[in-house]
């Protein structure tokens, strides 16, 4: 069973918006943080945003003011609202969950920003 399942990616025009969702399976470990990373072709996987349980949200500088991360602890879900999208935001977006001494990744969802 895939521990994390993402949805919501797709093709969007510059300055458009998308909302990504990620739901963790019920059998996953106790989650201490959930977040999103992204990986563009030929580049490393980088943090987009992460929201710890009871902690401060951390955003990459490149998305501050445009992206908003949120969690629904009851559903073991994390969301990423993306606005004012730019071509540089094009990447595969991966959901991430951290526990005590462990972590899990989703399979990724493609986001393409192009006119």
PDB file of C-alpha atoms in Angstrom:
ATOM      1  CA  UNK A   1       0.000   0.000   0.000  1.00  0.00           C
ATOM      2  CA  UNK A   2       1.344   3.393  -1.009  1.00  0.00           C
ATOM      3  CA  UNK A   3       1.738   5.406   2.183  1.00  0.00           C
ATOM      4  CA  UNK A   4       1.132   8.798   0.593  1.00  0.00           C
ATOM      5  CA  UNK A   5      -1.072   9.574  -2.397  1.00  0.00           C
ATOM      6  CA  UNK A   6      -0.924  12.937  -4.151  1.00  0.00           C
ATOM      7  CA  UNK A   7      -3.485  14.507  -6.461  1.00  0.00           C
ATOM      8  CA  UNK A   8      -4.196  17.839  -8.108  1.00  0.00           C
ATOM      9  CA  UNK A   9      -1.299  18.320 -10.495  1.00  0.00           C
ATOM     10  CA  UNK A  10      -1.704  19.332 -14.106  1.00  0.00           C
ATOM     11  CA  UNK A  11      -1.086  21.964 -16.740  1.00  0.00           C
ATOM     12  CA  UNK A  12      -1.755  25.595 -15.853  1.00  0.00           C
ATOM     13  CA  UNK A  13      -0.988  28.905 -17.497  1.00  0.00           C
ATOM     14  CA  UNK A  14       1.415  31.405 -15.922  1.00  0.00           C
ATOM     15  CA  UNK A  15      -0.226  33.401 -13.109  1.00  0.00           C
ATOM     16  CA  UNK A  16      -2.725  30.583 -12.645  1.00  0.00           C
ATOM     17  CA  UNK A  17      -3.488  28.520  -9.541  1.00  0.00           C
ATOM     18  CA  UNK A  18      -3.498  24.861  -8.535  1.00  0.00           C
ATOM     19  CA  UNK A  19      -4.211  22.998  -5.324  1.00  0.00           C
ATOM     20  CA  UNK A  20      -2.317  19.831  -4.498  1.00  0.00           C
ATOM     21  CA  UNK A  21      -3.619  17.287  -2.016  1.00  0.00           C
ATOM     22  CA  UNK A  22      -1.925  14.419  -0.244  1.00  0.00           C
ATOM     23  CA  UNK A  23      -3.528  11.802   1.963  1.00  0.00           C
ATOM     24  CA  UNK A  24      -1.607   9.352   4.122  1.00  0.00           C
ATOM     25  CA  UNK A  25      -2.813   5.801   4.575  1.00  0.00           C
ATOM     26  CA  UNK A  26      -4.280   4.860   7.943  1.00  0.00           C
ATOM     27  CA  UNK A  27      -1.448   2.424   8.565  1.00  0.00           C
ATOM     28  CA  UNK A  28       1.261   5.018   8.326  1.00  0.00           C
ATOM     29  CA  UNK A  29       3.456   5.814  11.344  1.00  0.00           C
ATOM     30  CA  UNK A  30       2.673   8.668  13.761  1.00  0.00           C
ATOM     31  CA  UNK A  31       3.295  11.766  11.690  1.00  0.00           C
ATOM     32  CA  UNK A  32       5.302  14.630  13.156  1.00  0.00           C
ATOM     33  CA  UNK A  33       5.509  16.742  10.003  1.00  0.00           C
ATOM     34  CA  UNK A  34       4.097  16.816   6.504  1.00  0.00           C
ATOM     35  CA  UNK A  35       5.221  18.799   3.532  1.00  0.00           C
ATOM     36  CA  UNK A  36       5.953  19.157  -0.143  1.00  0.00           C
ATOM     37  CA  UNK A  37       9.147  18.911  -2.153  1.00  0.00           C
ATOM     38  CA  UNK A  38       9.639  19.380  -5.872  1.00  0.00           C
ATOM     39  CA  UNK A  39      12.093  18.231  -8.487  1.00  0.00           C
ATOM     40  CA  UNK A  40      12.555  19.835 -11.872  1.00  0.00           C
ATOM     41  CA  UNK A  41      14.278  17.944 -14.725  1.00  0.00           C
ATOM     42  CA  UNK A  42      18.023  17.752 -14.151  1.00  0.00           C
ATOM     43  CA  UNK A  43      17.788  19.319 -10.689  1.00  0.00           C
ATOM     44  CA  UNK A  44      17.799  18.037  -7.125  1.00  0.00           C
ATOM     45  CA  UNK A  45      14.678  17.575  -5.055  1.00  0.00           C
ATOM     46  CA  UNK A  46      14.097  20.721  -2.999  1.00  0.00           C
ATOM     47  CA  UNK A  47      11.816  21.672  -0.143  1.00  0.00           C
ATOM     48  CA  UNK A  48       8.760  23.711  -1.075  1.00  0.00           C
ATOM     49  CA  UNK A  49       7.001  23.901   2.274  1.00  0.00           C
ATOM     50  CA  UNK A  50       6.733  21.860   5.449  1.00  0.00           C
ATOM     51  CA  UNK A  51       4.349  22.045   8.389  1.00  0.00           C
ATOM     52  CA  UNK A  52       5.375  20.327  11.625  1.00  0.00           C
ATOM     53  CA  UNK A  53       2.821  19.224  14.189  1.00  0.00           C
ATOM     54  CA  UNK A  54       2.453  22.230  16.439  1.00  0.00           C
ATOM     55  CA  UNK A  55       5.389  24.031  14.836  1.00  0.00           C
ATOM     56  CA  UNK A  56       6.066  26.908  12.501  1.00  0.00           C
ATOM     57  CA  UNK A  57       5.552  26.477   8.788  1.00  0.00           C
ATOM     58  CA  UNK A  58       8.662  26.754   6.650  1.00  0.00           C
ATOM     59  CA  UNK A  59       8.562  27.869   3.015  1.00  0.00           C
ATOM     60  CA  UNK A  60      11.213  28.025   0.332  1.00  0.00           C
ATOM     61  CA  UNK A  61      12.035  31.649  -0.427  1.00  0.00           C
ATOM     62  CA  UNK A  62      10.972  31.177  -4.033  1.00  0.00           C
ATOM     63  CA  UNK A  63       7.359  30.400  -3.069  1.00  0.00           C
ATOM     64  CA  UNK A  64       6.786  32.714  -0.092  1.00  0.00           C
ATOM     65  CA  UNK A  65       3.710  34.840  -0.605  1.00  0.00           C
ATOM     66  CA  UNK A  66       2.437  32.620  -3.433  1.00  0.00           C
ATOM     67  CA  UNK A  67       2.030  29.149  -1.916  1.00  0.00           C
ATOM     68  CA  UNK A  68       0.158  28.154   1.233  1.00  0.00           C
ATOM     69  CA  UNK A  69       0.504  24.820   2.978  1.00  0.00           C
ATOM     70  CA  UNK A  70      -2.122  23.435   5.332  1.00  0.00           C
ATOM     71  CA  UNK A  71      -2.849  20.209   7.190  1.00  0.00           C
ATOM     72  CA  UNK A  72      -5.910  18.292   8.271  1.00  0.00           C
ATOM     73  CA  UNK A  73      -4.648  16.088  11.088  1.00  0.00           C
ATOM     74  CA  UNK A  74      -7.938  14.212  11.378  1.00  0.00           C
ATOM     75  CA  UNK A  75      -7.590  13.091   7.761  1.00  0.00           C
ATOM     76  CA  UNK A  76      -3.781  12.690   7.783  1.00  0.00           C
ATOM     77  CA  UNK A  77      -3.779  15.077   4.850  1.00  0.00           C
ATOM     78  CA  UNK A  78      -1.682  17.984   3.658  1.00  0.00           C
ATOM     79  CA  UNK A  79      -2.516  20.527   0.991  1.00  0.00           C
ATOM     80  CA  UNK A  80      -0.575  23.022  -1.076  1.00  0.00           C
ATOM     81  CA  UNK A  81      -2.437  25.983  -2.532  1.00  0.00           C
ATOM     82  CA  UNK A  82      -0.324  27.468  -5.310  1.00  0.00           C
ATOM     83  CA  UNK A  83      -1.091  30.870  -6.800  1.00  0.00           C
ATOM     84  CA  UNK A  84       0.675  33.230  -9.213  1.00  0.00           C
ATOM     85  CA  UNK A  85       2.374  30.223 -10.749  1.00  0.00           C
ATOM     86  CA  UNK A  86       5.469  30.739 -12.873  1.00  0.00           C
ATOM     87  CA  UNK A  87       7.156  28.532 -15.486  1.00  0.00           C
ATOM     88  CA  UNK A  88       9.972  28.014 -12.947  1.00  0.00           C
ATOM     89  CA  UNK A  89       7.457  26.217 -10.718  1.00  0.00           C
ATOM     90  CA  UNK A  90       7.256  23.405 -13.265  1.00  0.00           C
ATOM     91  CA  UNK A  91       8.348  20.204 -11.542  1.00  0.00           C
ATOM     92  CA  UNK A  92       7.196  16.920 -10.077  1.00  0.00           C
ATOM     93  CA  UNK A  93       5.799  17.668  -6.638  1.00  0.00           C
ATOM     94  CA  UNK A  94       6.268  15.048  -3.937  1.00  0.00           C
ATOM     95  CA  UNK A  95       4.368  14.714  -0.705  1.00  0.00           C
ATOM     96  CA  UNK A  96       6.498  13.958   2.356  1.00  0.00           C
ATOM     97  CA  UNK A  97       5.694  12.747   5.844  1.00  0.00           C
ATOM     98  CA  UNK A  98       8.094  12.472   8.753  1.00  0.00           C
ATOM     99  CA  UNK A  99       7.754  10.426  11.897  1.00  0.00           C
ATOM    100  CA  UNK A 100      10.057   9.553  14.772  1.00  0.00           C
ATOM    101  CA  UNK A 101      13.084   8.121  13.007  1.00  0.00           C
ATOM    102  CA  UNK A 102      11.261   7.402   9.776  1.00  0.00           C
ATOM    103  CA  UNK A 103       9.753   9.090   6.733  1.00  0.00           C
ATOM    104  CA  UNK A 104       7.721   8.389   3.616  1.00  0.00           C
ATOM    105  CA  UNK A 105       7.296   9.831   0.144  1.00  0.00           C
ATOM    106  CA  UNK A 106       4.492   9.904  -2.358  1.00  0.00           C
ATOM    107  CA  UNK A 107       5.018   8.953  -5.988  1.00  0.00           C
ATOM    108  CA  UNK A 108       4.772  12.558  -7.149  1.00  0.00           C
ATOM    109  CA  UNK A 109       2.408  14.627  -9.248  1.00  0.00           C
ATOM    110  CA  UNK A 110       3.450  16.663 -12.266  1.00  0.00           C
ATOM    111  CA  UNK A 111       2.853  20.415 -12.288  1.00  0.00           C
ATOM    112  CA  UNK A 112       3.513  22.171 -15.578  1.00  0.00           C
ATOM    113  CA  UNK A 113       3.233  25.942 -15.900  1.00  0.00           C
ATOM    114  CA  UNK A 114       3.151  26.952 -19.535  1.00  0.00           C
ATOM    115  CA  UNK A 115       1.213  29.092 -21.960  1.00  0.00           C
TER     116      UNK A 115
END
